[in-house]
Tab-separated table of C-alpha atoms in Angstrom:
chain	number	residue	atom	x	y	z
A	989	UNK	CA	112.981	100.417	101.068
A	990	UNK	CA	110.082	98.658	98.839
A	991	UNK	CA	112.123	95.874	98.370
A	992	UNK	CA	113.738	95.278	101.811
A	993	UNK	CA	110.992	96.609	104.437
A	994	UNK	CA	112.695	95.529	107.731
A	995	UNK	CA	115.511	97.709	109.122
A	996	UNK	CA	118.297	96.017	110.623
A	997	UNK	CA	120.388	97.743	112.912
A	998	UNK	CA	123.779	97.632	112.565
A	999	UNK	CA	124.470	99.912	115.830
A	1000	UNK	CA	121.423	99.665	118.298
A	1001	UNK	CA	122.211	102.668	120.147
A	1002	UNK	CA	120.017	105.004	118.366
A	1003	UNK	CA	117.481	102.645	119.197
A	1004	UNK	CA	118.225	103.031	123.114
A	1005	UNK	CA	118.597	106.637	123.115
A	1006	UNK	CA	115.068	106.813	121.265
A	1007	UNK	CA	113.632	104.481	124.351
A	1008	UNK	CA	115.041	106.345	126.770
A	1009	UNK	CA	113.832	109.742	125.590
A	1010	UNK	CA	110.274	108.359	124.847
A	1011	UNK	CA	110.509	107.076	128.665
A	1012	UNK	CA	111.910	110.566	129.426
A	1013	UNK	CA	109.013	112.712	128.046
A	1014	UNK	CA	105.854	111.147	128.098
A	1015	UNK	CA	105.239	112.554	131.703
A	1016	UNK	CA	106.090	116.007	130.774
A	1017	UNK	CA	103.364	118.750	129.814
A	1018	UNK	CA	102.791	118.171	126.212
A	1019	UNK	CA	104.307	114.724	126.854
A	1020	UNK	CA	102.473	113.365	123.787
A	1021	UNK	CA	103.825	116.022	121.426
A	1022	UNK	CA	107.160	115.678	122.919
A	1023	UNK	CA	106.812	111.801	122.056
A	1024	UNK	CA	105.811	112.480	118.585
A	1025	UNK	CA	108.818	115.207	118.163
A	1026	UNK	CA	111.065	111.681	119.231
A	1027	UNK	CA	109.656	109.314	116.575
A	1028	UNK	CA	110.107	111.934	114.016
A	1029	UNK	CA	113.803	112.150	115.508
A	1030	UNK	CA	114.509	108.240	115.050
A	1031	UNK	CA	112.669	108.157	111.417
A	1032	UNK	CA	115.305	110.951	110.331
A	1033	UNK	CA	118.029	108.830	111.902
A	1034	UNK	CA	116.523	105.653	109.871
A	1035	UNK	CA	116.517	107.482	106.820
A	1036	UNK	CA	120.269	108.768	107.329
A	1037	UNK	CA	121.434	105.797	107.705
A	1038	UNK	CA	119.976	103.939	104.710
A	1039	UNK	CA	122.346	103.635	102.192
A	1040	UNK	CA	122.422	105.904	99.252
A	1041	UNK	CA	120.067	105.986	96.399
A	1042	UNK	CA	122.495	104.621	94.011
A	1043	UNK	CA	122.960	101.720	95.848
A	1044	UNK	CA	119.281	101.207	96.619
A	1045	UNK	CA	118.876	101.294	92.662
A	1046	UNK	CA	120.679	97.957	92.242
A	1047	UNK	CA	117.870	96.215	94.946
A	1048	UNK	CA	115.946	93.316	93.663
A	1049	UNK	CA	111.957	94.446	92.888
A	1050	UNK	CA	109.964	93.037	95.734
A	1051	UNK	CA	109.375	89.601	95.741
A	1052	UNK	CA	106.282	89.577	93.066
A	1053	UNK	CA	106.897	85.903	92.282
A	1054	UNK	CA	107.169	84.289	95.332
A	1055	UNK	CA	103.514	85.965	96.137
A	1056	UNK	CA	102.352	84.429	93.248
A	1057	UNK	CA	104.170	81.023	94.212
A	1058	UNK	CA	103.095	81.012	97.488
A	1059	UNK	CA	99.203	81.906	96.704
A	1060	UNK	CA	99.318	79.064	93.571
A	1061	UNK	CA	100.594	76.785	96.736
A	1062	UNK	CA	97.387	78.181	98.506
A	1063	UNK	CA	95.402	77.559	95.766
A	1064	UNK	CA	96.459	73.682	94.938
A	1065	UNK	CA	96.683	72.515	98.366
A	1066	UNK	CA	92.737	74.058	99.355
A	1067	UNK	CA	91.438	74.389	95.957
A	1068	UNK	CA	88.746	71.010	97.359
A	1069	UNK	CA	87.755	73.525	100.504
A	1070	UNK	CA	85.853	76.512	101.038
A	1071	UNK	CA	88.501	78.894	99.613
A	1072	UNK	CA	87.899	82.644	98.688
A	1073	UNK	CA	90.311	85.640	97.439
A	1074	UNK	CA	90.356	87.094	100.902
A	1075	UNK	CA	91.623	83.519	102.677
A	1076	UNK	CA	94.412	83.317	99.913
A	1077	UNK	CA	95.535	86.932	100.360
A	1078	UNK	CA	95.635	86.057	104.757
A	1079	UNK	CA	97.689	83.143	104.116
A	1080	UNK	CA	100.128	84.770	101.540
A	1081	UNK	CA	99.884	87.930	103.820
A	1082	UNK	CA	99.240	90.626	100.926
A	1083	UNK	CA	95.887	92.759	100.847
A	1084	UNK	CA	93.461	90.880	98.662
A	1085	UNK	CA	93.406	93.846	95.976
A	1086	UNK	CA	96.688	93.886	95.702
A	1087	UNK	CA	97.506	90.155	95.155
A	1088	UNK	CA	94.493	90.253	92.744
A	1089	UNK	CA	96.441	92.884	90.868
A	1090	UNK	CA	99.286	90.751	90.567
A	1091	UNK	CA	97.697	88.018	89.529
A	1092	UNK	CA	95.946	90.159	86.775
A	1093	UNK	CA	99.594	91.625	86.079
A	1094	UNK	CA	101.295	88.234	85.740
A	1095	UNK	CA	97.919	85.887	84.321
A	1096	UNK	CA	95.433	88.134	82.790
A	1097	UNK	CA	92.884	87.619	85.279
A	1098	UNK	CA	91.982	88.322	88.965
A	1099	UNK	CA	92.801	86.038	91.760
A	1100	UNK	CA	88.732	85.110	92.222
A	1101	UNK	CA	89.086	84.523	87.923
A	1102	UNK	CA	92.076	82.517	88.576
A	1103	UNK	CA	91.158	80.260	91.256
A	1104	UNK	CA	87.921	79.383	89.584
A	1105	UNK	CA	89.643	78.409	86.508
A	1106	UNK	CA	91.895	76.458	88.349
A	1107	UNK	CA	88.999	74.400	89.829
A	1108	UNK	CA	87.264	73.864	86.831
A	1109	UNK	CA	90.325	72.620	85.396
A	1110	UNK	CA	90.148	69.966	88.025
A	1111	UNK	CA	86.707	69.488	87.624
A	1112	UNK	CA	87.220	68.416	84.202
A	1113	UNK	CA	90.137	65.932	85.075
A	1114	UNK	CA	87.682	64.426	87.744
A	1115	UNK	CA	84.637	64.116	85.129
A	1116	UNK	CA	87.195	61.759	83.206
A	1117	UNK	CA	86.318	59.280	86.061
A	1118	UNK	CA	83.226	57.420	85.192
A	1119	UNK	CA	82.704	56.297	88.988
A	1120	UNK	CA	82.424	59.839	90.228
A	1121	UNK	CA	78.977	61.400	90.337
A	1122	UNK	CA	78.774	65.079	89.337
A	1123	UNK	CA	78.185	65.798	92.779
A	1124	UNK	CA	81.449	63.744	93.804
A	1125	UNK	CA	83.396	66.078	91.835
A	1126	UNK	CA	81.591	69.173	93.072
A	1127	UNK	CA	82.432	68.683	96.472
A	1128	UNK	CA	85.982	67.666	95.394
A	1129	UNK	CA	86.542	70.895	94.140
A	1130	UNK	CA	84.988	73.013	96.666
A	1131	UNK	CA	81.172	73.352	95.373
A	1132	UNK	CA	79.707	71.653	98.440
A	1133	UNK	CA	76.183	72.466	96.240
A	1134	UNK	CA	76.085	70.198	92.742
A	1135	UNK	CA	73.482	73.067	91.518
A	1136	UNK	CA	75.805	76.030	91.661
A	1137	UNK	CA	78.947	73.704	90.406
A	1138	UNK	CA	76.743	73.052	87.207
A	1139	UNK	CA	76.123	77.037	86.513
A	1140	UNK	CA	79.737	77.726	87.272
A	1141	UNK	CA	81.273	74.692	84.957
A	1142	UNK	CA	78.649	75.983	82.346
A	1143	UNK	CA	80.209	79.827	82.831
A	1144	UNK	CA	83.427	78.559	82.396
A	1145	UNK	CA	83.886	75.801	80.121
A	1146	UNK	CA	80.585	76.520	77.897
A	1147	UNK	CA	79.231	72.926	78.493
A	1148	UNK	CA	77.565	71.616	81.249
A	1149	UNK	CA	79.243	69.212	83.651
A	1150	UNK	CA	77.273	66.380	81.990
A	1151	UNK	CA	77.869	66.878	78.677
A	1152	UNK	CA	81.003	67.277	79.110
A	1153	UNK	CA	81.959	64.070	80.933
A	1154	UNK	CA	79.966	62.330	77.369
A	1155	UNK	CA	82.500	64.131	74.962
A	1156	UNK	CA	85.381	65.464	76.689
A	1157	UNK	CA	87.502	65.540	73.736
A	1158	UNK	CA	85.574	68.113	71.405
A	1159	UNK	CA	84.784	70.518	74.395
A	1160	UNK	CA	87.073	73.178	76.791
């Protein structure tokens, strides 16, 4: 099912019987048809013995949250790095779209949206620090370039990196 994609066999026999025949056929004329005829042999057999629908109805939904858990985990621990949608979705191990969909589902906003927030967020924590140079807190949030930091602070958080850090209080 959706919600429990690995099939566990409870008797592996089918399993053997399938081997052997696909061993058994695949020299034969029309081998590779006869091959095909056997995995659409051990799919019925899968889908006979999954349990009924009723009792497939009572299944958890698939695991929406942990995604989400495990891509904010992505997100905290390499926010500082060079970190895009597509490296989040590999670690989490989910197609980009559709972890950007859930994020949109569960946050109101893409995974890119999300993650940039996120580091801005930082960013503004960081400019608190006097001793840190704009630049400092660029690279410390994954903008190895000040320049582009600045413009995407500024897109976010209507001020620019500068200003804010003077009035933090009356701004995003």
């Amino acid at each position: 099912t959706a919600a429990s994609p690995v099939y566990t066999a409870a008797d592996v026999s089918p399993l053997e019987r399938f081997y052997a025949a696909m061993l058994e056929v695949r020299e034969l004329p029309g081998g590779d048809l006869l091959v095909q005829a056997e995995v659409y042999r051990l799919l019925a057999a899968l889908v006979a013995s999954a349990p009924p629908q009723s009792a497939r109805a009572n299944t958890p939904p698939p695991a929406r949250e942990a995604h989400l858990s495990k891509a904010a985990a992505v997100i905290e621990n390499g926010y500082s790095r060079k970190l895009g949608a597509e490296d989040i979705a590999r670690a989490v191990g989910l197609d980009r779209t559709y972890l950007s969909s859930l994020f949109k589902n569960a946050y109101g906003v893409p995974l890119q949206t999300f993650l940039l927030q996120y580091r801005m967020r930082r960013a503004r924590e960081l400019l608190r620090n006097p001793s840190l140079s704009v630049s400092d807190v660029a690279r410390s949030v994954g903008y190895p370039d000040p320049f582009l930091f600045s413009k995407m602070f500024k897109r976010v958080c209507d001020v620019s990196p500068s200003a804010y850090r003077d009035n933090p209080d009356s701004t995003a």
